[in-house]
GROMACS .gro file of C-alpha atoms in nm:
model
  230
    1MET     CA    1   1.332  -0.237   4.161
    2LYS     CA    2   1.619  -0.480   4.126
    3ARG     CA    3   1.624  -0.615   3.774
    4LYS     CA    4   1.591  -0.994   3.749
    5ALA     CA    5   1.694  -1.178   3.437
    6VAL     CA    6   1.584  -1.524   3.330
    7LEU     CA    7   1.766  -1.712   3.055
    8ILE     CA    8   1.561  -1.998   2.906
    9ILE     CA    9   1.730  -2.277   2.710
   10HIS     CA   10   1.521  -2.506   2.489
   11GLY     CA   11   1.581  -2.875   2.426
   12PHE     CA   12   1.729  -3.087   2.150
   13ALA     CA   13   1.524  -3.076   1.829
   14GLY     CA   14   1.310  -2.808   1.993
   15GLY     CA   15   1.291  -2.431   1.987
   16VAL     CA   16   1.188  -2.124   2.183
   17TYR     CA   17   0.825  -2.201   2.098
   18ASP     CA   18   0.830  -2.495   2.343
   19GLU     CA   19   0.872  -2.264   2.643
   20GLU     CA   20   0.678  -1.968   2.504
   21ALA     CA   21   0.401  -1.983   2.765
   22LEU     CA   22   0.654  -1.972   3.048
   23SER     CA   23   0.855  -1.695   2.886
   24ILE     CA   24   0.550  -1.473   2.839
   25TYR     CA   25   0.424  -1.541   3.191
   26LEU     CA   26   0.755  -1.448   3.355
   27GLU     CA   27   0.785  -1.136   3.138
   28LEU     CA   28   0.441  -1.026   3.261
   29ASN     CA   29   0.554  -1.083   3.619
   30ASN     CA   30   0.850  -0.846   3.630
   31PHE     CA   31   1.125  -1.072   3.498
   32ASP     CA   32   1.341  -0.974   3.204
   33THR     CA   33   1.315  -1.297   3.009
   34TYR     CA   34   1.556  -1.400   2.734
   35THR     CA   35   1.532  -1.689   2.490
   36PHE     CA   36   1.745  -1.789   2.194
   37THR     CA   37   1.778  -2.064   1.936
   38LEU     CA   38   2.061  -2.313   1.983
   39PRO     CA   39   2.305  -2.356   1.692
   40GLY     CA   40   2.182  -2.599   1.428
   41HIS     CA   41   1.820  -2.560   1.534
   42ASP     CA   42   1.762  -2.278   1.289
   43ARG     CA   43   1.846  -2.522   1.008
   44THR     CA   44   2.183  -2.365   0.934
   45LEU     CA   45   2.515  -2.551   0.967
   46PHE     CA   46   2.303  -2.861   1.006
   47ASN     CA   47   2.579  -3.115   0.958
   48LYS     CA   48   2.855  -2.919   1.129
   49VAL     CA   49   2.713  -2.830   1.470
   50LYS     CA   50   2.907  -2.961   1.770
   51LYS     CA   51   2.822  -2.988   2.138
   52GLY     CA   52   3.076  -2.714   2.203
   53ASP     CA   53   2.872  -2.481   1.982
   54TRP     CA   54   2.571  -2.529   2.212
   55ILE     CA   55   2.781  -2.462   2.522
   56ASN     CA   56   2.947  -2.157   2.369
   57SER     CA   57   2.613  -2.015   2.258
   58CYS     CA   58   2.470  -2.051   2.609
   59GLU     CA   59   2.775  -1.888   2.764
   60SER     CA   60   2.760  -1.605   2.511
   61HIS     CA   61   2.398  -1.524   2.593
   62LEU     CA   62   2.466  -1.543   2.966
   63GLN     CA   63   2.760  -1.307   2.922
   64LYS     CA   64   2.537  -1.057   2.740
   65LEU     CA   65   2.313  -1.044   3.047
   66ILE     CA   66   2.614  -0.994   3.273
   67ASP     CA   67   2.751  -0.721   3.047
   68ASN     CA   68   2.414  -0.546   3.063
   69GLY     CA   69   2.437  -0.515   3.440
   70TYR     CA   70   2.222  -0.801   3.564
   71LYS     CA   71   2.322  -0.914   3.913
   72ASP     CA   72   2.036  -1.158   3.967
   73ILE     CA   73   2.026  -1.421   3.690
   74SER     CA   74   1.824  -1.741   3.687
   75VAL     CA   75   1.860  -2.008   3.421
   76ILE     CA   76   1.582  -2.242   3.312
   77GLY     CA   77   1.655  -2.541   3.091
   78HIS     CA   78   1.418  -2.789   2.930
   79SER     CA   79   1.539  -3.140   2.836
   80MET     CA   80   1.887  -3.099   2.678
   81GLY     CA   81   1.854  -2.736   2.779
   82GLY     CA   82   1.853  -2.862   3.138
   83VAL     CA   83   2.196  -3.015   3.085
   84LEU     CA   84   2.324  -2.689   2.936
   85ALA     CA   85   2.163  -2.485   3.215
   86THR     CA   86   2.339  -2.703   3.472
   87TYR     CA   87   2.669  -2.639   3.296
   88LEU     CA   88   2.613  -2.264   3.328
   89ALA     CA   89   2.517  -2.288   3.695
   90VAL     CA   90   2.829  -2.491   3.777
   91HIS     CA   91   3.073  -2.278   3.580
   92HIS     CA   92   2.936  -1.926   3.630
   93LYS     CA   93   2.885  -1.770   3.973
   94GLU     CA   94   2.647  -1.515   3.823
   95VAL     CA   95   2.377  -1.783   3.800
   96LYS     CA   96   2.183  -1.756   4.128
   97ARG     CA   97   1.897  -2.003   4.064
   98LEU     CA   98   1.840  -2.304   3.844
   99VAL     CA   99   1.521  -2.461   3.710
  100LEU     CA  100   1.549  -2.796   3.535
  101ALA     CA  101   1.244  -2.912   3.340
  102ALA     CA  102   1.266  -3.281   3.251
  103PRO     CA  103   1.647  -3.249   3.229
  104ALA     CA  104   1.790  -3.502   2.986
  105PHE     CA  105   2.072  -3.645   3.192
  106LYS     CA  106   1.908  -3.979   3.111
  107TYR     CA  107   1.665  -4.027   2.826
  108PHE     CA  108   1.417  -4.280   2.690
  109THR     CA  109   1.522  -4.548   2.937
  110PHE     CA  110   1.837  -4.655   3.110
  111ASP     CA  111   1.980  -4.961   3.273
  112LYS     CA  112   2.297  -4.965   3.481
  113ASP     CA  113   2.368  -4.605   3.375
  114ASP     CA  114   2.392  -4.693   3.006
  115PHE     CA  115   2.170  -4.572   2.725
  116ASP     CA  116   1.959  -4.872   2.632
  117THR     CA  117   1.923  -4.839   2.256
  118LYS     CA  118   1.714  -5.154   2.219
  119THR     CA  119   1.458  -5.043   2.477
  120ALA     CA  120   1.454  -4.694   2.329
  121LEU     CA  121   1.362  -4.839   1.993
  122LEU     CA  122   1.093  -5.052   2.156
  123ASN     CA  123   0.957  -4.733   2.312
  124SER     CA  124   0.940  -4.558   1.976
  125PRO     CA  125   0.571  -4.644   1.919
  126LYS     CA  126   0.495  -4.482   2.254
  127VAL     CA  127   0.685  -4.170   2.146
  128PHE     CA  128   0.489  -4.160   1.821
  129LYS     CA  129   0.164  -4.199   2.013
  130GLU     CA  130   0.254  -3.929   2.265
  131TYR     CA  131   0.367  -3.661   2.021
  132GLY     CA  132   0.227  -3.774   1.689
  133LYS     CA  133   0.427  -3.929   1.407
  134GLU     CA  134   0.455  -3.607   1.208
  135GLU     CA  135   0.583  -3.414   1.511
  136VAL     CA  136   0.851  -3.672   1.588
  137LEU     CA  137   0.964  -3.698   1.228
  138SER     CA  138   0.974  -3.322   1.175
  139ARG     CA  139   1.188  -3.275   1.484
  140LEU     CA  140   1.421  -3.571   1.512
  141VAL     CA  141   1.461  -3.710   1.163
  142GLN     CA  142   1.578  -3.374   1.033
  143PHE     CA  143   1.895  -3.409   1.240
  144PRO     CA  144   2.179  -3.618   1.094
  145LYS     CA  145   2.336  -3.897   1.297
  146SER     CA  146   2.642  -3.681   1.360
  147VAL     CA  147   2.431  -3.424   1.547
  148LEU     CA  148   2.247  -3.694   1.743
  149LYS     CA  149   2.588  -3.822   1.850
  150GLU     CA  150   2.685  -3.472   1.965
  151PHE     CA  151   2.376  -3.469   2.185
  152MET     CA  152   2.458  -3.811   2.329
  153ASP     CA  153   2.820  -3.708   2.391
  154LEU     CA  154   2.710  -3.387   2.565
  155VAL     CA  155   2.489  -3.585   2.800
  156SER     CA  156   2.756  -3.847   2.862
  157GLU     CA  157   3.021  -3.589   2.944
  158SER     CA  158   2.787  -3.398   3.178
  159GLN     CA  159   2.705  -3.678   3.421
  160LEU     CA  160   2.916  -3.536   3.705
  161LEU     CA  161   2.772  -3.183   3.681
  162PRO     CA  162   2.466  -3.236   3.908
  163SER     CA  163   2.691  -3.323   4.204
  164LEU     CA  164   2.854  -2.981   4.163
  165ILE     CA  165   2.534  -2.774   4.173
  166ASP     CA  166   2.535  -2.546   4.478
  167VAL     CA  167   2.264  -2.293   4.389
  168PRO     CA  168   1.893  -2.324   4.473
  169THR     CA  169   1.749  -2.571   4.223
  170LEU     CA  170   1.397  -2.666   4.120
  171ILE     CA  171   1.330  -2.979   3.914
  172VAL     CA  172   0.994  -3.011   3.738
  173GLN     CA  173   0.902  -3.344   3.584
  174GLY     CA  174   0.600  -3.508   3.428
  175SER     CA  175   0.506  -3.851   3.560
  176ALA     CA  176   0.405  -3.967   3.210
  177ASP     CA  177   0.730  -3.855   3.044
  178ILE     CA  178   0.874  -4.143   2.839
  179VAL     CA  179   1.155  -3.938   2.688
  180VAL     CA  180   1.312  -3.844   3.022
  181PRO     CA  181   1.173  -4.092   3.276
  182LEU     CA  182   1.070  -3.983   3.623
  183LYS     CA  183   1.332  -4.201   3.789
  184SER     CA  184   1.599  -4.004   3.605
  185SER     CA  185   1.493  -3.676   3.768
  186GLU     CA  186   1.453  -3.846   4.105
  187ALA     CA  187   1.811  -3.973   4.082
  188LEU     CA  188   1.925  -3.628   3.972
  189TYR     CA  189   1.759  -3.471   4.276
  190ASP     CA  190   1.958  -3.700   4.505
  191GLU     CA  191   2.284  -3.606   4.333
  192ILE     CA  192   2.244  -3.228   4.370
  193LYS     CA  193   2.447  -3.100   4.665
  194SER     CA  194   2.264  -2.769   4.706
  195LYS     CA  195   2.097  -2.732   5.046
  196LYS     CA  196   1.799  -2.574   4.876
  197LYS     CA  197   1.645  -2.806   4.621
  198LYS     CA  198   1.295  -2.914   4.531
  199ILE     CA  199   1.130  -3.151   4.286
  200ILE     CA  200   0.776  -3.112   4.153
  201VAL     CA  201   0.613  -3.408   3.979
  202LEU     CA  202   0.315  -3.333   3.757
  203ASP     CA  203   0.071  -3.622   3.725
  204ASN     CA  204  -0.003  -3.746   3.374
  205VAL     CA  205   0.220  -3.481   3.212
  206THR     CA  206   0.452  -3.583   2.930
  207HIS     CA  207   0.787  -3.443   2.816
  208ASP     CA  208   0.612  -3.149   2.651
  209ILE     CA  209   0.583  -2.999   2.995
  210PHE     CA  210   0.526  -2.633   2.906
  211ARG     CA  211   0.247  -2.712   2.662
  212SER     CA  212   0.054  -2.937   2.897
  213SER     CA  213  -0.273  -2.875   3.079
  214GLU     CA  214  -0.070  -2.798   3.392
  215VAL     CA  215   0.132  -2.515   3.238
  216ASP     CA  216  -0.052  -2.234   3.417
  217SER     CA  217   0.000  -2.377   3.764
  218LEU     CA  218   0.357  -2.473   3.674
  219CYS     CA  219   0.437  -2.118   3.567
  220ILE     CA  220   0.317  -1.991   3.905
  221LYS     CA  221   0.532  -2.246   4.090
  222ILE     CA  222   0.839  -2.146   3.891
  223LYS     CA  223   0.772  -1.776   3.948
  224ASP     CA  224   0.738  -1.835   4.321
  225PHE     CA  225   1.065  -2.029   4.327
  226LEU     CA  226   1.249  -1.755   4.139
  227ASN     CA  227   1.113  -1.492   4.378
  228ASP     CA  228   1.199  -1.687   4.693
  229LYS     CA  229   1.470  -1.503   4.889
  230ASP     CA  230   1.526  -1.771   5.154
   0.00000   0.00000   0.00000
């Protein structure tokens, strides 16, 4: 059997636990699944992490799969991980398929392609309500402003990447996501040049897409997409 590898990249202020259900499911369905923790998210080098460290880490883990003989590699990215996954797909021919889960090319809200800080702050109560105050504080507040700026710069500098995607791409998005709004993923879908692309919108699902009530059906849809040979 041809060995298939899947590299999963978690989001900003997240960790491999966010996509654990998907990782386990794919592993049980004949995929060699690999996850890792992005620099700074293991609470080391907190104040020194740069966007280049995230990119280099992703490229390093992809290269390990290549060096181990994988010819069929898919990359799945959640939120900021979706931006990093897109970078890999654009810059490395070894990536054959791409899955973007609530990819953070735009976040909170946007107007005229600019990050709307005021509206984002107004949305903060909604974020607290959606994820719980303790969850938000434990994830986001732990990161210094310098690291938040690295995230924002990464997203800003990656805006042209979607137009360069030429591999089969699946976007999965929750309709109730207030961190990465639905219209962001819809715009992203239009930008992707690949002839094979699909978007799945999950009703009433928030940004925490792989820990929602729809995770089981979503895992099946992603597996089917990764197995599709057309």
